[in-house]
Amino acid sequence: MQSQWNKVFICLLTLSVGLSCASHTQDSIVEHLQRIDYVRTGGLVWTNDHLQVSPSGAIQVQGGMLGKKAGQLTPAQIQELVTLFHGWDRTKSEHVRTGIMDAFEYEIEYGQRRIRVIEFENVPQNFTRVRERLESIAATLPNAK
């Protein structure tokens, strides 16, 4: 009988440790978000929009097109951004302007890697996905007071 109780105890202990590790893994993923700095300038409206996200998920937005907003990203949004930024360090960082008038100029910095592009130019797909997601998150934020 003692042996069976030992087996049950070991099984429960193993299950408990496994659940604890699963929870820790999710937390560590969220902690790996790096600082994000997004800037959009130019265009026909000569905008100057800034969006910043801290590693904790605090987000602040200010600019002519984005307005003035602030909020906190959800853990799911943080995880999505971490995933979208995979491969960021291998993305070409500068894109030469070819003379398109009134195009937006975009700059996104993630951690220590800054990438600049011009609208309508040969923009990397991962840059476009990140830019569009940041803009969609900003659109859902409440206006700052």
PDB file of C-alpha atoms in Angstrom:
ATOM      1  CA  MET A   1       0.000   0.000   0.000  1.00  0.00           C
ATOM      2  CA  GLN A   2       2.859   2.349   0.879  1.00  0.00           C
ATOM      3  CA  SER A   3       4.350   1.783  -2.577  1.00  0.00           C
ATOM      4  CA  GLN A   4       1.091   2.775  -4.321  1.00  0.00           C
ATOM      5  CA  TRP A   5       0.873   6.015  -2.322  1.00  0.00           C
ATOM      6  CA  ASN A   6       4.455   6.804  -3.267  1.00  0.00           C
ATOM      7  CA  LYS A   7       3.586   6.293  -6.949  1.00  0.00           C
ATOM      8  CA  VAL A   8       0.516   8.559  -6.651  1.00  0.00           C
ATOM      9  CA  PHE A   9       2.575  11.209  -4.872  1.00  0.00           C
ATOM     10  CA  ILE A  10       5.300  11.076  -7.541  1.00  0.00           C
ATOM     11  CA  CYS A  11       2.689  11.333 -10.332  1.00  0.00           C
ATOM     12  CA  LEU A  12       1.044  14.357  -8.688  1.00  0.00           C
ATOM     13  CA  LEU A  13       4.405  15.997  -8.105  1.00  0.00           C
ATOM     14  CA  THR A  14       5.427  15.428 -11.724  1.00  0.00           C
ATOM     15  CA  LEU A  15       2.121  16.861 -12.980  1.00  0.00           C
ATOM     16  CA  SER A  16       2.484  19.891 -10.718  1.00  0.00           C
ATOM     17  CA  VAL A  17       6.040  20.590 -11.914  1.00  0.00           C
ATOM     18  CA  GLY A  18       4.966  20.191 -15.541  1.00  0.00           C
ATOM     19  CA  LEU A  19       2.148  22.730 -15.134  1.00  0.00           C
ATOM     20  CA  SER A  20       4.485  25.112 -13.375  1.00  0.00           C
ATOM     21  CA  CYS A  21       6.986  24.868 -16.236  1.00  0.00           C
ATOM     22  CA  ALA A  22       4.259  25.490 -18.830  1.00  0.00           C
ATOM     23  CA  SER A  23       3.213  28.646 -16.991  1.00  0.00           C
ATOM     24  CA  HIS A  24       6.834  29.796 -16.708  1.00  0.00           C
ATOM     25  CA  THR A  25       7.382  29.264 -20.433  1.00  0.00           C
ATOM     26  CA  GLN A  26       4.442  31.544 -21.306  1.00  0.00           C
ATOM     27  CA  ASP A  27       5.700  34.231 -18.922  1.00  0.00           C
ATOM     28  CA  SER A  28       9.220  34.111 -20.342  1.00  0.00           C
ATOM     29  CA  ILE A  29       7.893  34.540 -23.895  1.00  0.00           C
ATOM     30  CA  VAL A  30       6.039  37.690 -22.862  1.00  0.00           C
ATOM     31  CA  GLU A  31       9.174  39.044 -21.169  1.00  0.00           C
ATOM     32  CA  HIS A  32      11.135  38.881 -24.423  1.00  0.00           C
ATOM     33  CA  LEU A  33       9.344  41.770 -26.116  1.00  0.00           C
ATOM     34  CA  GLN A  34      11.907  44.430 -26.930  1.00  0.00           C
ATOM     35  CA  ARG A  35      11.291  48.167 -27.115  1.00  0.00           C
ATOM     36  CA  ILE A  36       9.479  49.221 -30.301  1.00  0.00           C
ATOM     37  CA  ASP A  37       9.713  52.687 -31.826  1.00  0.00           C
ATOM     38  CA  TYR A  38       7.611  53.421 -34.933  1.00  0.00           C
ATOM     39  CA  VAL A  39       7.749  56.691 -36.899  1.00  0.00           C
ATOM     40  CA  ARG A  40       5.739  57.652 -39.994  1.00  0.00           C
ATOM     41  CA  THR A  41       6.488  60.975 -41.692  1.00  0.00           C
ATOM     42  CA  GLY A  42       5.623  62.700 -44.933  1.00  0.00           C
ATOM     43  CA  GLY A  43       2.847  61.813 -47.310  1.00  0.00           C
ATOM     44  CA  LEU A  44       0.433  64.321 -48.815  1.00  0.00           C
ATOM     45  CA  VAL A  45      -0.563  65.410 -45.299  1.00  0.00           C
ATOM     46  CA  TRP A  46       3.017  65.754 -44.028  1.00  0.00           C
ATOM     47  CA  THR A  47       2.271  63.720 -40.948  1.00  0.00           C
ATOM     48  CA  ASN A  48       4.668  62.990 -38.109  1.00  0.00           C
ATOM     49  CA  ASP A  49       3.319  59.977 -36.194  1.00  0.00           C
ATOM     50  CA  HIS A  50       5.132  58.232 -33.347  1.00  0.00           C
ATOM     51  CA  LEU A  51       4.230  54.957 -31.648  1.00  0.00           C
ATOM     52  CA  GLN A  52       6.261  53.482 -28.805  1.00  0.00           C
ATOM     53  CA  VAL A  53       5.858  50.145 -27.037  1.00  0.00           C
ATOM     54  CA  SER A  54       7.826  49.318 -23.900  1.00  0.00           C
ATOM     55  CA  PRO A  55       8.989  45.772 -23.097  1.00  0.00           C
ATOM     56  CA  SER A  56       6.142  45.600 -20.544  1.00  0.00           C
ATOM     57  CA  GLY A  57       3.572  46.288 -23.289  1.00  0.00           C
ATOM     58  CA  ALA A  58       2.757  49.899 -22.405  1.00  0.00           C
ATOM     59  CA  ILE A  59       1.950  51.712 -25.645  1.00  0.00           C
ATOM     60  CA  GLN A  60       1.893  55.430 -26.427  1.00  0.00           C
ATOM     61  CA  VAL A  61       0.844  56.977 -29.716  1.00  0.00           C
ATOM     62  CA  GLN A  62       1.016  60.569 -30.915  1.00  0.00           C
ATOM     63  CA  GLY A  63       0.674  62.198 -34.308  1.00  0.00           C
ATOM     64  CA  GLY A  64      -1.456  63.844 -36.930  1.00  0.00           C
ATOM     65  CA  MET A  65      -2.920  60.641 -38.363  1.00  0.00           C
ATOM     66  CA  LEU A  66      -2.790  58.365 -35.309  1.00  0.00           C
ATOM     67  CA  GLY A  67      -3.953  60.914 -32.724  1.00  0.00           C
ATOM     68  CA  LYS A  68      -2.864  60.911 -29.097  1.00  0.00           C
ATOM     69  CA  LYS A  69      -3.535  57.565 -27.417  1.00  0.00           C
ATOM     70  CA  ALA A  70      -2.167  55.305 -24.712  1.00  0.00           C
ATOM     71  CA  GLY A  71      -2.846  51.856 -23.377  1.00  0.00           C
ATOM     72  CA  GLN A  72      -1.528  48.444 -22.413  1.00  0.00           C
ATOM     73  CA  LEU A  73      -1.085  45.544 -24.807  1.00  0.00           C
ATOM     74  CA  THR A  74      -2.655  42.235 -23.877  1.00  0.00           C
ATOM     75  CA  PRO A  75      -0.395  39.193 -23.430  1.00  0.00           C
ATOM     76  CA  ALA A  76      -1.772  37.858 -26.741  1.00  0.00           C
ATOM     77  CA  GLN A  77      -0.832  41.104 -28.543  1.00  0.00           C
ATOM     78  CA  ILE A  78       2.645  41.016 -27.004  1.00  0.00           C
ATOM     79  CA  GLN A  79       3.120  37.422 -28.130  1.00  0.00           C
ATOM     80  CA  GLU A  80       1.889  38.300 -31.624  1.00  0.00           C
ATOM     81  CA  LEU A  81       4.395  41.152 -31.903  1.00  0.00           C
ATOM     82  CA  VAL A  82       7.252  38.970 -30.648  1.00  0.00           C
ATOM     83  CA  THR A  83       6.339  36.456 -33.358  1.00  0.00           C
ATOM     84  CA  LEU A  84       6.047  39.117 -36.065  1.00  0.00           C
ATOM     85  CA  PHE A  85       9.527  40.411 -35.240  1.00  0.00           C
ATOM     86  CA  HIS A  86      11.193  37.006 -35.763  1.00  0.00           C
ATOM     87  CA  GLY A  87      13.872  37.519 -38.417  1.00  0.00           C
ATOM     88  CA  TRP A  88      13.960  41.300 -37.901  1.00  0.00           C
ATOM     89  CA  ASP A  89      17.719  41.179 -37.434  1.00  0.00           C
ATOM     90  CA  ARG A  90      18.120  39.785 -40.973  1.00  0.00           C
ATOM     91  CA  THR A  91      15.958  42.428 -42.688  1.00  0.00           C
ATOM     92  CA  LYS A  92      17.722  44.979 -44.877  1.00  0.00           C
ATOM     93  CA  SER A  93      17.887  48.193 -42.863  1.00  0.00           C
ATOM     94  CA  GLU A  94      18.033  50.951 -45.485  1.00  0.00           C
ATOM     95  CA  HIS A  95      16.014  51.344 -48.667  1.00  0.00           C
ATOM     96  CA  VAL A  96      17.103  53.962 -51.187  1.00  0.00           C
ATOM     97  CA  ARG A  97      14.564  56.577 -52.202  1.00  0.00           C
ATOM     98  CA  THR A  98      13.813  56.464 -55.920  1.00  0.00           C
ATOM     99  CA  GLY A  99      12.039  59.805 -56.264  1.00  0.00           C
ATOM    100  CA  ILE A 100       8.402  59.026 -55.465  1.00  0.00           C
ATOM    101  CA  MET A 101       6.865  62.321 -54.357  1.00  0.00           C
ATOM    102  CA  ASP A 102       4.631  62.558 -51.291  1.00  0.00           C
ATOM    103  CA  ALA A 103       5.262  58.980 -50.144  1.00  0.00           C
ATOM    104  CA  PHE A 104       5.269  58.102 -46.465  1.00  0.00           C
ATOM    105  CA  GLU A 105       8.615  57.355 -44.901  1.00  0.00           C
ATOM    106  CA  TYR A 106       8.512  54.665 -42.221  1.00  0.00           C
ATOM    107  CA  GLU A 107      11.020  53.760 -39.566  1.00  0.00           C
ATOM    108  CA  ILE A 108      10.613  50.933 -37.088  1.00  0.00           C
ATOM    109  CA  GLU A 109      13.172  50.109 -34.432  1.00  0.00           C
ATOM    110  CA  TYR A 110      12.896  46.842 -32.532  1.00  0.00           C
ATOM    111  CA  GLY A 111      15.507  46.440 -29.838  1.00  0.00           C
ATOM    112  CA  GLN A 112      18.723  47.710 -31.442  1.00  0.00           C
ATOM    113  CA  ARG A 113      17.682  47.150 -35.089  1.00  0.00           C
ATOM    114  CA  ARG A 114      16.231  50.125 -36.995  1.00  0.00           C
ATOM    115  CA  ILE A 115      14.717  49.702 -40.469  1.00  0.00           C
ATOM    116  CA  ARG A 116      13.746  52.609 -42.749  1.00  0.00           C
ATOM    117  CA  VAL A 117      11.585  52.288 -45.847  1.00  0.00           C
ATOM    118  CA  ILE A 118       9.703  54.478 -48.309  1.00  0.00           C
ATOM    119  CA  GLU A 119       6.085  53.747 -49.195  1.00  0.00           C
ATOM    120  CA  PHE A 120       5.688  52.082 -52.625  1.00  0.00           C
ATOM    121  CA  GLU A 121       9.348  51.021 -52.686  1.00  0.00           C
ATOM    122  CA  ASN A 122      10.633  47.459 -52.404  1.00  0.00           C
ATOM    123  CA  VAL A 123       9.425  47.082 -48.804  1.00  0.00           C
ATOM    124  CA  PRO A 124      10.220  43.775 -47.054  1.00  0.00           C
ATOM    125  CA  GLN A 125       7.112  41.715 -46.285  1.00  0.00           C
ATOM    126  CA  ASN A 126       7.942  41.319 -42.611  1.00  0.00           C
ATOM    127  CA  PHE A 127       8.254  45.112 -42.296  1.00  0.00           C
ATOM    128  CA  THR A 128       4.813  45.563 -43.860  1.00  0.00           C
ATOM    129  CA  ARG A 129       3.241  42.951 -41.547  1.00  0.00           C
ATOM    130  CA  VAL A 130       4.732  44.628 -38.451  1.00  0.00           C
ATOM    131  CA  ARG A 131       3.746  48.134 -39.611  1.00  0.00           C
ATOM    132  CA  GLU A 132       0.168  47.133 -40.398  1.00  0.00           C
ATOM    133  CA  ARG A 133      -0.246  45.339 -37.060  1.00  0.00           C
ATOM    134  CA  LEU A 134       1.145  48.288 -35.075  1.00  0.00           C
ATOM    135  CA  GLU A 135      -1.200  50.660 -36.906  1.00  0.00           C
ATOM    136  CA  SER A 136      -4.204  48.393 -36.294  1.00  0.00           C
ATOM    137  CA  ILE A 137      -3.394  48.161 -32.579  1.00  0.00           C
ATOM    138  CA  ALA A 138      -3.040  51.973 -32.419  1.00  0.00           C
ATOM    139  CA  ALA A 139      -6.451  52.377 -34.078  1.00  0.00           C
ATOM    140  CA  THR A 140      -8.132  50.421 -31.266  1.00  0.00           C
ATOM    141  CA  LEU A 141      -6.578  52.372 -28.390  1.00  0.00           C
ATOM    142  CA  PRO A 142      -8.639  54.881 -26.418  1.00  0.00           C
ATOM    143  CA  ASN A 143      -7.774  58.552 -26.828  1.00  0.00           C
ATOM    144  CA  ALA A 144      -5.405  59.870 -24.176  1.00  0.00           C
ATOM    145  CA  LYS A 145      -6.740  62.534 -21.840  1.00  0.00           C
TER     146      LYS A 145
END
